[in-house]
PDB file of C-alpha atoms and ligand atoms in Angstrom:
ATOM      1  CA  MET V 198     105.550 149.981  94.438  1.00 83.00           C
ATOM      2  CA  ARG V 199     104.210 151.565  97.580  1.00 90.00           C
ATOM      3  CA  SER V 200     102.355 154.866  97.788  1.00 94.00           C
ATOM      4  CA  LEU V 201     103.825 158.326  98.284  1.00 95.00           C
ATOM      5  CA  ASP V 202     102.353 158.462 101.793  1.00 96.00           C
ATOM      6  CA  GLU V 203     103.752 155.089 102.758  1.00 96.00           C
ATOM      7  CA  TYR V 204     107.219 156.070 101.611  1.00 96.00           C
ATOM      8  CA  LEU V 205     106.930 159.464 103.341  1.00 96.00           C
ATOM      9  CA  HIS V 206     106.096 157.683 106.548  1.00 97.00           C
ATOM     10  CA  ASP V 207     109.232 155.558 106.260  1.00 96.00           C
ATOM     11  CA  ALA V 208     111.321 158.563 105.204  1.00 96.00           C
ATOM     12  CA  GLU V 209     110.186 160.544 108.245  1.00 96.00           C
ATOM     13  CA  GLN V 210     111.212 157.684 110.524  1.00 96.00           C
ATOM     14  CA  ALA V 211     114.620 157.344 108.896  1.00 95.00           C
ATOM     15  CA  HIS V 212     115.400 161.042 108.548  1.00 95.00           C
ATOM     16  CA  GLY V 213     113.993 162.249 111.871  1.00 95.00           C
ATOM     17  CA  HIS V 214     111.503 164.741 110.470  1.00 94.00           C
ATOM     18  CA  LEU V 215     109.268 165.338 107.514  1.00 95.00           C
ATOM     19  CA  CYS V 216     110.410 168.196 105.296  1.00 96.00           C
ATOM     20  CA  ALA V 217     110.183 169.463 101.733  1.00 97.00           C
ATOM     21  CA  GLY V 218     113.376 167.593 100.913  1.00 96.00           C
ATOM     22  CA  GLN V 219     111.775 164.313 101.912  1.00 96.00           C
ATOM     23  CA  VAL V 220     108.801 164.888  99.660  1.00 97.00           C
ATOM     24  CA  LEU V 221     111.060 165.840  96.785  1.00 97.00           C
ATOM     25  CA  GLY V 222     113.390 162.902  97.371  1.00 98.00           C
ATOM     26  CA  VAL V 223     110.613 160.330  97.656  1.00 98.00           C
ATOM     27  CA  ARG V 224     109.027 161.574  94.451  1.00 98.00           C
ATOM     28  CA  LEU V 225     112.353 161.707  92.648  1.00 98.00           C
ATOM     29  CA  ALA V 226     113.150 158.127  93.596  1.00 98.00           C
ATOM     30  CA  MET V 227     109.656 156.865  92.818  1.00 98.00           C
ATOM     31  CA  LEU V 228     109.901 158.392  89.357  1.00 98.00           C
ATOM     32  CA  GLY V 229     113.284 156.786  88.774  1.00 98.00           C
ATOM     33  CA  LEU V 230     111.953 153.359  89.748  1.00 97.00           C
ATOM     34  CA  LYS V 231     108.865 153.812  87.613  1.00 97.00           C
ATOM     35  CA  GLU V 232     110.946 154.723  84.570  1.00 98.00           C
ATOM     36  CA  LEU V 233     113.177 151.685  85.100  1.00 97.00           C
ATOM     37  CA  GLU V 234     110.121 149.507  85.803  1.00 96.00           C
ATOM     38  CA  ILE V 235     111.519 148.373  89.118  1.00 96.00           C
ATOM     39  CA  ASP V 236     108.592 147.621  91.453  1.00 93.00           C
ATOM     40  CA  ASP V 237     110.106 146.137  94.539  1.00 93.00           C
ATOM     41  CA  PRO V 238     113.537 147.662  95.143  1.00 92.00           C
ATOM     42  CA  ARG V 239     113.661 146.577  98.777  1.00 90.00           C
ATOM     43  CA  GLY V 240     112.428 143.070  98.066  1.00 90.00           C
ATOM     44  CA  LYS V 241     112.743 140.925  94.964  1.00 92.00           C
ATOM     45  CA  ASP V 242     114.485 143.649  92.924  1.00 91.00           C
ATOM     46  CA  ARG V 243     116.957 144.563  95.649  1.00 89.00           C
ATOM     47  CA  LYS V 244     120.043 143.489  93.673  1.00 91.00           C
ATOM     48  CA  ARG V 245     118.996 145.299  90.507  1.00 94.00           C
ATOM     49  CA  LEU V 246     119.637 148.862  91.523  1.00 97.00           C
ATOM     50  CA  VAL V 247     122.610 151.141  92.029  1.00 97.00           C
ATOM     51  CA  THR V 248     121.874 154.783  92.763  1.00 98.00           C
ATOM     52  CA  PHE V 249     124.158 157.801  92.425  1.00 98.00           C
ATOM     53  CA  VAL V 250     123.222 160.832  94.520  1.00 98.00           C
ATOM     54  CA  GLU V 251     124.694 164.280  93.942  1.00 98.00           C
ATOM     55  CA  ILE V 252     123.981 166.037  97.258  1.00 98.00           C
ATOM     56  CA  ASP V 253     124.264 165.224 100.947  1.00 96.00           C
ATOM     57  CA  ARG V 254     121.006 166.714 102.115  1.00 95.00           C
ATOM     58  CA  CYS V 255     117.478 165.698 103.136  1.00 95.00           C
ATOM     59  CA  VAL V 256     116.637 164.547  99.609  1.00 97.00           C
ATOM     60  CA  THR V 257     119.320 161.911  99.709  1.00 97.00           C
ATOM     61  CA  ASP V 258     117.952 160.267 102.849  1.00 96.00           C
ATOM     62  CA  ALA V 259     114.589 159.913 101.143  1.00 97.00           C
ATOM     63  CA  VAL V 260     116.148 158.474  98.000  1.00 98.00           C
ATOM     64  CA  ALA V 261     117.902 155.887 100.133  1.00 97.00           C
ATOM     65  CA  VAL V 262     114.658 154.929 101.888  1.00 96.00           C
ATOM     66  CA  VAL V 263     112.693 154.426  98.666  1.00 97.00           C
ATOM     67  CA  THR V 264     115.409 152.625  96.727  1.00 97.00           C
ATOM     68  CA  GLY V 265     116.804 150.624  99.624  1.00 96.00           C
ATOM     69  CA  CYS V 266     120.243 151.632  98.289  1.00 96.00           C
ATOM     70  CA  ARG V 267     122.640 152.294 101.114  1.00 94.00           C
ATOM     71  CA  LEU V 268     126.252 153.383 101.351  1.00 94.00           C
ATOM     72  CA  GLY V 269     127.115 150.344 103.461  1.00 93.00           C
ATOM     73  CA  LYS V 270     125.767 148.048 100.799  1.00 93.00           C
ATOM     74  CA  ARG V 271     127.753 149.804  98.089  1.00 95.00           C
ATOM     75  CA  ALA V 272     124.521 150.410  96.194  1.00 97.00           C
ATOM     76  CA  LEU V 273     124.480 154.129  96.982  1.00 97.00           C
ATOM     77  CA  LYS V 274     127.219 156.187  95.366  1.00 98.00           C
ATOM     78  CA  PHE V 275     127.851 159.757  96.414  1.00 97.00           C
ATOM     79  CA  ARG V 276     129.142 162.422  94.083  1.00 97.00           C
ATOM     80  CA  ASP V 277     129.567 165.663  96.013  1.00 97.00           C
ATOM     81  CA  TRP V 278     128.251 168.049  93.390  1.00 98.00           C
ATOM     82  CA  GLY V 279     125.747 169.974  95.456  1.00 98.00           C
ATOM     83  CA  LYS V 280     122.916 169.210  93.040  1.00 98.00           C
ATOM     84  CA  VAL V 281     119.449 167.907  93.782  1.00 98.00           C
ATOM     85  CA  ALA V 282     119.768 165.017  91.382  1.00 98.00           C
ATOM     86  CA  ALA V 283     120.187 161.274  91.304  1.00 98.00           C
ATOM     87  CA  THR V 284     120.927 158.628  88.699  1.00 98.00           C
ATOM     88  CA  PHE V 285     119.308 155.217  88.924  1.00 98.00           C
ATOM     89  CA  VAL V 286     121.068 152.318  87.278  1.00 98.00           C
ATOM     90  CA  ASP V 287     119.373 149.003  86.582  1.00 97.00           C
ATOM     91  CA  VAL V 288     122.376 146.683  86.694  1.00 95.00           C
ATOM     92  CA  SER V 289     120.373 143.837  85.203  1.00 93.00           C
ATOM     93  CA  THR V 290     119.763 145.715  81.950  1.00 95.00           C
ATOM     94  CA  GLY V 291     122.338 148.520  82.022  1.00 95.00           C
ATOM     95  CA  LYS V 292     119.562 151.102  81.631  1.00 98.00           C
ATOM     96  CA  ALA V 293     120.079 154.288  83.597  1.00 98.00           C
ATOM     97  CA  ILE V 294     118.161 157.477  84.131  1.00 98.00           C
ATOM     98  CA  ARG V 295     119.313 160.717  85.720  1.00 98.00           C
ATOM     99  CA  ILE V 296     116.648 162.829  87.342  1.00 98.00           C
ATOM    100  CA  ALA V 297     117.245 166.383  88.537  1.00 98.00           C
ATOM    101  CA  ALA V 298     114.871 168.702  90.398  1.00 98.00           C
ATOM    102  CA  ARG V 299     114.079 171.672  88.234  1.00 98.00           C
ATOM    103  CA  GLU V 300     115.410 175.007  89.457  1.00 96.00           C
ATOM    104  CA  SER V 301     111.931 176.449  88.922  1.00 97.00           C
ATOM    105  CA  SER V 302     110.304 174.169  91.510  1.00 95.00           C
ATOM    106  CA  LYS V 303     110.769 176.634  94.403  1.00 94.00           C
ATOM    107  CA  SER V 304     109.201 179.555  92.568  1.00 96.00           C
ATOM    108  CA  LEU V 305     106.406 177.327  91.325  1.00 97.00           C
ATOM    109  CA  ALA V 306     105.692 176.350  94.950  1.00 96.00           C
ATOM    110  CA  ARG V 307     105.542 180.047  95.824  1.00 96.00           C
ATOM    111  CA  GLN V 308     103.089 180.757  93.008  1.00 97.00           C
ATOM    112  CA  MET V 309     100.870 177.821  93.929  1.00 97.00           C
ATOM    113  CA  HIS V 310     100.656 178.515  97.643  1.00 97.00           C
ATOM    114  CA  PRO V 311     101.323 182.203  98.393  1.00 97.00           C
ATOM    115  CA  GLU V 312      98.950 181.817 101.363  1.00 97.00           C
ATOM    116  CA  ILE V 313     101.491 179.633 103.192  1.00 97.00           C
ATOM    117  CA  GLU V 314     104.262 181.775 104.624  1.00 95.00           C
ATOM    118  CA  ASP V 315     106.535 179.058 105.914  1.00 96.00           C
ATOM    119  CA  LYS V 316     108.760 178.007 103.008  1.00 95.00           C
ATOM    120  CA  ASN V 317     109.119 174.426 104.124  1.00 95.00           C
ATOM    121  CA  GLN V 318     105.363 173.995 104.569  1.00 96.00           C
ATOM    122  CA  GLN V 319     104.716 175.713 101.267  1.00 97.00           C
ATOM    123  CA  GLN V 320     107.120 173.436  99.415  1.00 97.00           C
ATOM    124  CA  MET V 321     105.995 170.322 101.245  1.00 96.00           C
ATOM    125  CA  LEU V 322     102.484 170.822  99.964  1.00 97.00           C
ATOM    126  CA  ALA V 323     103.428 171.997  96.463  1.00 97.00           C
ATOM    127  CA  TYR V 324     105.927 169.173  95.935  1.00 97.00           C
ATOM    128  CA  ARG V 325     103.049 166.736  96.432  1.00 97.00           C
ATOM    129  CA  GLU V 326     100.932 168.503  93.836  1.00 97.00           C
ATOM    130  CA  ILE V 327     103.292 169.536  91.064  1.00 97.00           C
ATOM    131  CA  SER V 328     103.418 167.132  88.112  1.00 97.00           C
ATOM    132  CA  ASP V 329     106.509 164.986  87.524  1.00 97.00           C
ATOM    133  CA  HIS V 330     107.249 166.973  84.401  1.00 97.00           C
ATOM    134  CA  ASP V 331     107.173 170.357  86.154  1.00 97.00           C
ATOM    135  CA  LEU V 332     109.169 169.089  89.093  1.00 98.00           C
ATOM    136  CA  PHE V 333     111.895 167.097  87.387  1.00 98.00           C
ATOM    137  CA  ALA V 334     114.081 166.911  84.327  1.00 98.00           C
ATOM    138  CA  LEU V 335     114.777 163.377  83.077  1.00 98.00           C
ATOM    139  CA  GLN V 336     117.613 162.122  80.953  1.00 98.00           C
ATOM    140  CA  TRP V 337     118.438 158.567  79.883  1.00 98.00           C
ATOM    141  CA  VAL V 338     122.164 158.099  80.370  1.00 98.00           C
ATOM    142  CA  LYS V 339     124.915 155.521  80.193  1.00 98.00           C
ATOM    143  CA  VAL V 340     126.828 154.785  83.363  1.00 98.00           C
ATOM    144  CA  ASP V 341     130.075 152.872  83.202  1.00 95.00           C
ATOM    145  CA  LEU V 342     130.146 150.585  86.189  1.00 94.00           C
ATOM    146  CA  PRO V 343     133.375 148.606  86.312  1.00 93.00           C
ATOM    147  CA  PRO V 344     133.217 145.315  88.266  1.00 92.00           C
ATOM    148  CA  GLU V 345     134.720 146.843  91.410  1.00 93.00           C
ATOM    149  CA  GLU V 346     131.763 149.250  91.643  1.00 94.00           C
ATOM    150  CA  PHE V 347     129.159 146.498  91.926  1.00 93.00           C
ATOM    151  CA  PRO V 348     127.746 145.865  95.388  1.00 90.00           C
ATOM    152  CA  GLY V 349     128.799 142.190  95.446  1.00 88.00           C
ATOM    153  CA  TYR V 350     132.351 142.691  94.176  1.00 92.00           C
ATOM    154  CA  LYS V 351     134.859 140.390  95.840  1.00 89.00           C
ATOM    155  CA  GLY V 352     138.306 141.678  95.113  1.00 87.00           C
ATOM    156  CA  GLU V 353     141.803 141.423  96.375  1.00 91.00           C
ATOM    157  CA  ARG V 354     142.703 143.537  99.374  1.00 95.00           C
ATOM    158  CA  VAL V 355     146.054 145.286  99.132  1.00 97.00           C
ATOM    159  CA  VAL V 356     148.186 147.100 101.669  1.00 98.00           C
ATOM    160  CA  CYS V 357     149.576 150.592 101.294  1.00 98.00           C
ATOM    161  CA  ASP V 358     153.369 150.563 101.041  1.00 98.00           C
ATOM    162  CA  ALA V 359     153.567 153.860 102.927  1.00 97.00           C
ATOM    163  CA  CYS V 360     151.129 153.630 105.860  1.00 97.00           C
ATOM    164  CA  GLY V 361     150.422 149.886 106.006  1.00 98.00           C
ATOM    165  CA  GLU V 362     146.650 150.254 105.992  1.00 98.00           C
ATOM    166  CA  GLY V 363     144.501 147.854 103.970  1.00 98.00           C
ATOM    167  CA  ILE V 364     142.665 149.008 100.862  1.00 97.00           C
ATOM    168  CA  ASN V 365     139.635 147.354  99.235  1.00 96.00           C
ATOM    169  CA  PHE V 366     137.881 147.686  95.924  1.00 95.00           C
ATOM    170  CA  ARG V 367     140.863 148.730  93.804  1.00 94.00           C
ATOM    171  CA  ARG V 368     141.019 152.137  95.421  1.00 95.00           C
ATOM    172  CA  GLU V 369     144.815 152.002  95.531  1.00 96.00           C
ATOM    173  CA  VAL V 370     147.096 154.202  93.448  1.00 97.00           C
ATOM    174  CA  ARG V 371     150.051 152.556  91.748  1.00 96.00           C
ATOM    175  CA  ARG V 372     153.014 154.852  91.342  1.00 95.00           C
ATOM    176  CA  ASP V 373     156.717 154.127  90.750  1.00 94.00           C
ATOM    177  CA  GLU V 374     156.213 150.413  91.471  1.00 95.00           C
ATOM    178  CA  LYS V 375     154.567 151.300  94.762  1.00 97.00           C
ATOM    179  CA  VAL V 376     151.050 150.618  95.989  1.00 98.00           C
ATOM    180  CA  LEU V 377     149.678 153.652  97.797  1.00 98.00           C
ATOM    181  CA  CYS V 378     146.395 154.485  99.468  1.00 98.00           C
ATOM    182  CA  ARG V 379     144.747 157.645  98.278  1.00 97.00           C
ATOM    183  CA  SER V 380     145.781 159.496 101.392  1.00 97.00           C
ATOM    184  CA  CYS V 381     149.459 158.691 100.971  1.00 96.00           C
ATOM    185  CA  ALA V 382     149.140 159.462  97.272  1.00 97.00           C
ATOM    186  CA  GLY V 383     148.172 163.020  98.147  1.00 95.00           C
ATOM    187  CA  GLU V 384     144.377 163.067  98.309  1.00 95.00           C
ATOM    188  CA  ARG V 385     144.416 163.563 102.073  1.00 92.00           C
ATOM    189  CA  TYR V 386     141.437 165.414 103.564  1.00 95.00           C
ATOM    190  CA  TYR V 387     143.044 165.552 107.023  1.00 95.00           C
ATOM    191  CA  SER V 388     146.429 166.468 108.402  1.00 92.00           C
ATOM    192  CA  ALA V 389     148.236 164.910 111.329  1.00 89.00           C
ATOM    193  CA  LEU V 390     148.489 166.961 114.531  1.00 94.00           C
TER     194      LEU V 390
HETATM  195 ZN1   ZN O 286     114.995 167.244 106.209  1.00 59.66          ZN
HETATM  196 ZN1   ZN O 287     148.751 154.888 102.935  1.00 59.66          ZN
END
């Protein structure tokens, strides 16, 4: 595995700036990989890992950089829960660990560096120094990953009976003998003008 500074350099490039979220995200992902004993997630181990992230913020960009898991590769799964947490699944063994940033990390940063007024600077420094244990809560978990969730899944593509658009990865809804996309089935996040 590479060093914190090396990953932070890459994270800064990918994310556009260096921030406390990047430090937290890089450390969170490095810890997940260490626990799963995955050394080279962007090289020889690149097919071993699926990562679930629970927030769409700075942290998530850093997790993606360290793990090499990306949305477009189906190896990054997003659950919009607003929590600074991620679950790392080793698909070769089925082992999985969920790691969440402790709620106390912000106040700990304040205690450690009261001399730094800027919150982001304060946390950036403290999040380098705080131990894994004080920064994160770890939990070994079981994640059910059906075949259609795996990055390399090759499945049948179906067409929505209502709108005619194609649907991959078994995301269709079957109702009253009809095949519907999620939008036509009522999960629409937009409305027509
Ligand atoms: Zn940021
Ligand atoms: Zn449809």
